[in-house]
GROMACS .gro file of C-alpha atoms in nm:
model
  246
    1MET     CA    1  -0.386   1.009   0.256
    2ASN     CA    2  -0.113   0.793   0.102
    3CYS     CA    3  -0.119   0.598  -0.223
    4PHE     CA    4  -0.267   0.287  -0.059
    5GLU     CA    5  -0.541   0.464   0.138
    6ARG     CA    6  -0.745   0.574  -0.163
    7LYS     CA    7  -0.879   0.221  -0.204
    8GLY     CA    8  -0.888  -0.064   0.045
    9VAL     CA    9  -0.644  -0.350   0.009
   10PHE     CA   10  -0.929  -0.591  -0.058
   11GLY     CA   11  -1.230  -0.367  -0.127
   12ILE     CA   12  -1.596  -0.408  -0.029
   13LYS     CA   13  -1.685  -0.614  -0.337
   14ASN     CA   14  -1.412  -0.868  -0.270
   15PHE     CA   15  -1.504  -0.883   0.097
   16LEU     CA   16  -1.867  -0.965   0.013
   17LEU     CA   17  -1.756  -1.229  -0.236
   18ALA     CA   18  -1.531  -1.375   0.029
   19ALA     CA   19  -1.814  -1.391   0.281
   20VAL     CA   20  -2.030  -1.589   0.037
   21PHE     CA   21  -1.771  -1.796  -0.149
   22GLY     CA   22  -1.493  -1.832   0.108
   23THR     CA   23  -1.235  -2.091   0.007
   24GLU     CA   24  -0.915  -1.989   0.186
   25ARG     CA   25  -0.862  -2.002   0.562
   26CYS     CA   26  -0.684  -1.711   0.731
   27VAL     CA   27  -0.349  -1.839   0.861
   28ARG     CA   28  -0.378  -1.624   1.172
   29CYS     CA   29  -0.737  -1.651   1.296
   30GLY     CA   30  -0.884  -1.936   1.087
   31PHE     CA   31  -1.159  -1.726   0.928
   32VAL     CA   32  -1.260  -1.865   0.586
   33PHE     CA   33  -1.187  -1.603   0.325
   34SER     CA   34  -1.170  -1.639  -0.053
   35ILE     CA   35  -0.930  -1.358  -0.138
   36SER     CA   36  -0.612  -1.488   0.021
   37SER     CA   37  -0.469  -1.659   0.328
   38LEU     CA   38  -0.517  -1.346   0.539
   39CYS     CA   39  -0.852  -1.191   0.630
   40PRO     CA   40  -0.900  -0.810   0.639
   41LYS     CA   41  -0.882  -0.794   1.020
   42CYS     CA   42  -0.552  -0.982   1.032
   43ALA     CA   43  -0.423  -0.785   0.734
   44LEU     CA   44  -0.447  -0.478   0.955
   45GLU     CA   45  -0.260  -0.664   1.228
   46LEU     CA   46   0.025  -0.725   0.983
   47GLN     CA   47   0.072  -0.346   0.968
   48ASN     CA   48   0.179  -0.356   1.334
   49TYR     CA   49   0.548  -0.433   1.373
   50VAL     CA   50   0.818  -0.321   1.615
   51PRO     CA   51   0.918   0.030   1.496
   52LEU     CA   52   1.222   0.012   1.272
   53ASP     CA   53   1.410   0.271   1.476
   54SER     CA   54   1.321   0.108   1.807
   55PRO     CA   55   1.603   0.051   2.061
   56GLY     CA   56   1.468  -0.304   2.075
   57ARG     CA   57   1.612  -0.369   1.728
   58CYS     CA   58   1.974  -0.411   1.623
   59LYS     CA   59   2.068  -0.077   1.468
   60LYS     CA   60   2.267  -0.256   1.197
   61CYS     CA   61   2.062  -0.558   1.085
   62GLY     CA   62   1.721  -0.476   1.236
   63LYS     CA   63   1.696  -0.805   1.425
   64LEU     CA   64   1.491  -0.796   1.746
   65LEU     CA   65   1.723  -0.783   2.046
   66VAL     CA   66   1.684  -1.010   2.347
   67SER     CA   67   1.943  -0.899   2.602
   68GLU     CA   68   2.184  -0.706   2.379
   69MET     CA   69   2.216  -0.330   2.352
   70GLU     CA   70   2.220  -0.149   2.014
   71LEU     CA   71   2.389  -0.433   1.823
   72CYS     CA   72   2.310  -0.805   1.817
   73MET     CA   73   2.596  -1.045   1.890
   74GLU     CA   74   2.629  -1.137   1.522
   75CYS     CA   75   2.675  -0.774   1.417
   76ARG     CA   76   2.919  -0.713   1.702
   77GLU     CA   77   3.138  -0.993   1.572
   78ARG     CA   78   3.128  -0.856   1.217
   79GLU     CA   79   3.129  -0.485   1.300
   80GLY     CA   80   3.286  -0.284   1.020
   81GLU     CA   81   3.257  -0.566   0.765
   82SER     CA   82   2.909  -0.493   0.632
   83SER     CA   83   2.846  -0.302   0.309
   84LEU     CA   84   2.490  -0.226   0.421
   85ASP     CA   85   2.449   0.097   0.611
   86ALA     CA   86   2.139  -0.050   0.776
   87LEU     CA   87   1.900  -0.339   0.722
   88PHE     CA   88   1.529  -0.313   0.802
   89PRO     CA   89   1.333  -0.640   0.813
   90LEU     CA   90   0.972  -0.580   0.917
   91HIS     CA   91   0.864  -0.915   1.064
   92SER     CA   92   1.022  -1.232   1.197
   93TYR     CA   93   0.978  -1.530   0.965
   94ARG     CA   94   0.792  -1.755   1.207
   95GLN     CA   95   0.449  -1.897   1.299
   96TRP     CA   96   0.157  -1.762   1.095
   97LYS     CA   97   0.378  -1.510   0.914
   98LYS     CA   98   0.587  -1.796   0.779
   99GLU     CA   99   0.268  -1.968   0.658
  100LEU     CA  100   0.159  -1.642   0.495
  101ALA     CA  101   0.488  -1.603   0.311
  102PHE     CA  102   0.465  -1.963   0.193
  103ALA     CA  103   0.113  -1.907   0.056
  104TRP     CA  104   0.237  -1.602  -0.132
  105LYS     CA  105   0.566  -1.735  -0.269
  106SER     CA  106   0.507  -2.108  -0.309
  107GLU     CA  107   0.132  -2.128  -0.364
  108GLY     CA  108   0.121  -1.820  -0.586
  109GLN     CA  109  -0.134  -1.614  -0.392
  110ARG     CA  110  -0.050  -1.295  -0.578
  111ARG     CA  111  -0.345  -1.112  -0.425
  112LEU     CA  112  -0.124  -1.072  -0.120
  113SER     CA  113   0.125  -0.861  -0.317
  114PRO     CA  114  -0.061  -0.527  -0.279
  115LEU     CA  115  -0.087  -0.586   0.095
  116PHE     CA  116   0.287  -0.648   0.123
  117ALA     CA  117   0.363  -0.348  -0.099
  118ARG     CA  118   0.150  -0.131   0.126
  119LEU     CA  119   0.348  -0.254   0.426
  120LEU     CA  120   0.677  -0.169   0.253
  121PHE     CA  121   0.557   0.178   0.159
  122LYS     CA  122   0.462   0.242   0.521
  123ALA     CA  123   0.815   0.141   0.623
  124LEU     CA  124   0.976   0.364   0.359
  125ARG     CA  125   0.778   0.662   0.485
  126GLU     CA  126   0.856   0.578   0.846
  127LEU     CA  127   1.227   0.576   0.764
  128GLY     CA  128   1.210   0.881   0.538
  129LEU     CA  129   1.349   0.678   0.247
  130GLN     CA  130   1.053   0.700   0.007
  131SER     CA  131   1.237   0.944  -0.221
  132LEU     CA  132   1.532   0.707  -0.274
  133PRO     CA  133   1.543   0.467  -0.569
  134LEU     CA  134   1.452   0.107  -0.498
  135VAL     CA  135   1.690  -0.162  -0.624
  136PRO     CA  136   1.515  -0.503  -0.625
  137VAL     CA  137   1.729  -0.811  -0.569
  138PRO     CA  138   1.717  -0.973  -0.915
  139PRO     CA  139   1.551  -1.315  -0.966
  140ARG     CA  140   1.736  -1.618  -1.091
  141PRO     CA  141   1.753  -1.636  -1.472
  142GLY     CA  142   1.442  -1.787  -1.625
  143LYS     CA  143   1.228  -1.765  -1.312
  144ILE     CA  144   0.971  -1.520  -1.450
  145LYS     CA  145   0.949  -1.718  -1.773
  146GLU     CA  146   0.897  -2.043  -1.579
  147THR     CA  147   0.655  -1.922  -1.312
  148GLY     CA  148   0.505  -1.611  -1.468
  149TRP     CA  149   0.623  -1.379  -1.190
  150ASP     CA  150   0.885  -1.292  -0.930
  151GLN     CA  151   0.780  -1.175  -0.586
  152VAL     CA  152   1.033  -0.894  -0.542
  153ASP     CA  153   0.986  -0.774  -0.898
  154GLU     CA  154   0.609  -0.758  -0.841
  155LEU     CA  155   0.645  -0.561  -0.516
  156ALA     CA  156   0.874  -0.310  -0.689
  157ALA     CA  157   0.632  -0.275  -0.981
  158ILE     CA  158   0.338  -0.203  -0.747
  159LEU     CA  159   0.538   0.059  -0.555
  160ARG     CA  160   0.644   0.222  -0.881
  161LYS     CA  161   0.299   0.228  -1.041
  162LYS     CA  162   0.092   0.307  -0.733
  163CYS     CA  163   0.324   0.532  -0.532
  164GLY     CA  164   0.568   0.672  -0.785
  165ILE     CA  165   0.871   0.509  -0.620
  166GLN     CA  166   1.169   0.508  -0.855
  167VAL     CA  167   1.282   0.153  -0.932
  168ARG     CA  168   1.632   0.076  -1.062
  169ALA     CA  169   1.620  -0.282  -1.189
  170ASP     CA  170   1.891  -0.196  -1.441
  171ILE     CA  171   2.189  -0.209  -1.204
  172LEU     CA  172   2.215  -0.565  -1.071
  173VAL     CA  173   2.190  -0.901  -1.243
  174ARG     CA  174   2.177  -1.259  -1.117
  175LYS     CA  175   2.387  -1.489  -1.333
  176SER     CA  176   2.323  -1.833  -1.187
  177SER     CA  177   1.997  -2.028  -1.201
  178GLY     CA  178   2.077  -2.219  -0.880
  179GLN     CA  179   1.869  -2.173  -0.565
  180GLN     CA  180   2.026  -2.068  -0.235
  181LYS     CA  181   1.743  -2.145   0.007
  182LYS     CA  182   1.903  -2.471   0.130
  183LEU     CA  183   2.251  -2.325   0.183
  184GLY     CA  184   2.392  -2.220   0.520
  185ARG     CA  185   2.538  -1.876   0.589
  186ASP     CA  186   2.898  -1.960   0.496
  187GLU     CA  187   2.787  -2.139   0.179
  188ARG     CA  188   2.562  -1.846   0.086
  189LEU     CA  189   2.841  -1.596   0.138
  190GLY     CA  190   3.060  -1.795  -0.098
  191ALA     CA  191   2.788  -1.859  -0.352
  192ALA     CA  192   2.658  -1.501  -0.359
  193GLY     CA  193   2.982  -1.379  -0.511
  194ALA     CA  194   2.931  -1.600  -0.814
  195VAL     CA  195   2.557  -1.535  -0.841
  196TYR     CA  196   2.518  -1.157  -0.841
  197ASP     CA  197   2.697  -0.895  -1.043
  198LEU     CA  198   2.663  -0.547  -1.190
  199ARG     CA  199   2.499  -0.521  -1.529
  200PRO     CA  200   2.760  -0.433  -1.792
  201ASP     CA  201   2.545  -0.141  -1.906
  202ALA     CA  202   2.470  -0.006  -1.557
  203LYS     CA  203   2.511   0.372  -1.550
  204ASN     CA  204   2.398   0.685  -1.365
  205VAL     CA  205   2.388   0.502  -1.033
  206PRO     CA  206   2.228   0.700  -0.748
  207LYS     CA  207   2.414   0.834  -0.446
  208GLU     CA  208   2.181   0.643  -0.212
  209ALA     CA  209   1.955   0.344  -0.268
  210VAL     CA  210   1.727   0.097  -0.094
  211LEU     CA  211   1.783  -0.272  -0.167
  212LEU     CA  212   1.456  -0.467  -0.168
  213ASP     CA  213   1.412  -0.837  -0.091
  214ASP     CA  214   1.124  -1.045   0.040
  215ILE     CA  215   1.294  -1.269   0.298
  216VAL     CA  216   1.638  -1.231   0.454
  217THR     CA  217   1.781  -1.564   0.567
  218THR     CA  218   2.152  -1.518   0.638
  219GLY     CA  219   2.193  -1.170   0.490
  220ALA     CA  220   2.450  -1.293   0.236
  221THR     CA  221   2.245  -1.183  -0.066
  222MET     CA  222   2.186  -0.834   0.074
  223GLU     CA  223   2.554  -0.805   0.165
  224LYS     CA  224   2.675  -0.901  -0.182
  225CYS     CA  225   2.428  -0.674  -0.359
  226ALA     CA  226   2.517  -0.383  -0.129
  227TRP     CA  227   2.888  -0.441  -0.195
  228LEU     CA  228   2.825  -0.432  -0.570
  229LEU     CA  229   2.623  -0.111  -0.546
  230LYS     CA  230   2.897   0.058  -0.348
  231ALA     CA  231   3.157  -0.068  -0.595
  232ALA     CA  232   2.949   0.101  -0.866
  233GLY     CA  233   2.953   0.431  -0.678
  234VAL     CA  234   2.649   0.425  -0.451
  235GLU     CA  235   2.753   0.591  -0.125
  236LYS     CA  236   2.478   0.465   0.108
  237VAL     CA  237   2.282   0.141   0.077
  238TYR     CA  238   1.988   0.048   0.299
  239GLY     CA  239   1.820  -0.292   0.295
  240LEU     CA  240   1.445  -0.344   0.329
  241ALA     CA  241   1.272  -0.682   0.357
  242LEU     CA  242   0.934  -0.815   0.463
  243PHE     CA  243   1.066  -1.099   0.678
  244ARG     CA  244   1.385  -1.207   0.853
  245VAL     CA  245   1.470  -1.560   0.957
  246ASP     CA  246   1.592  -1.550   1.317
   0.00000   0.00000   0.00000
């Protein structure tokens, strides 16, 4: 039994409340459910993703392959340039999963956070990386003060408190308050260098670490953060994310 199996993600009480006072509609099946935008049945379906070590995934960036072998075309073109030793995105950012991420990030459905944390813990165990420290990609300055929370920070906190995962939020810092979501890959690669940096007081960096982000768009943020970690002395850096835009 793992740290998320002791209690259900939603619990019987919440399920009964949802059945009586349903206000949210499940983005996958349309069932009206008050807890979040995903009903318990579809929450279980979210646990099913293409295995992270599957030959159907790019062994470098984790993208699902169509006709390629081992590496996607993008990674073939940039082979040897990446600071990430491997990147593991769990789901493609499309269809109902995109709607789910929007409900969580933009509509503030924080009740989805334990479900996503459970999914990440499953992936860490699958990869044998659960003993490595987790380094969350830092939020833009002022975000938590403005909105009351940051998605990646919340996931890391749940994994630390519930599963005992070591979290190292004391290594990286984001200096700019600008948002990158509307930038293309080349613009992001240029901007990331000015946005992220090592904390001046960063010390005792681990030999290996897992970078955590919620959504990978171009990979520029993960690349920059991995480069910084290796510059600080981390020998191996793996990336883990809930979704990947493809």
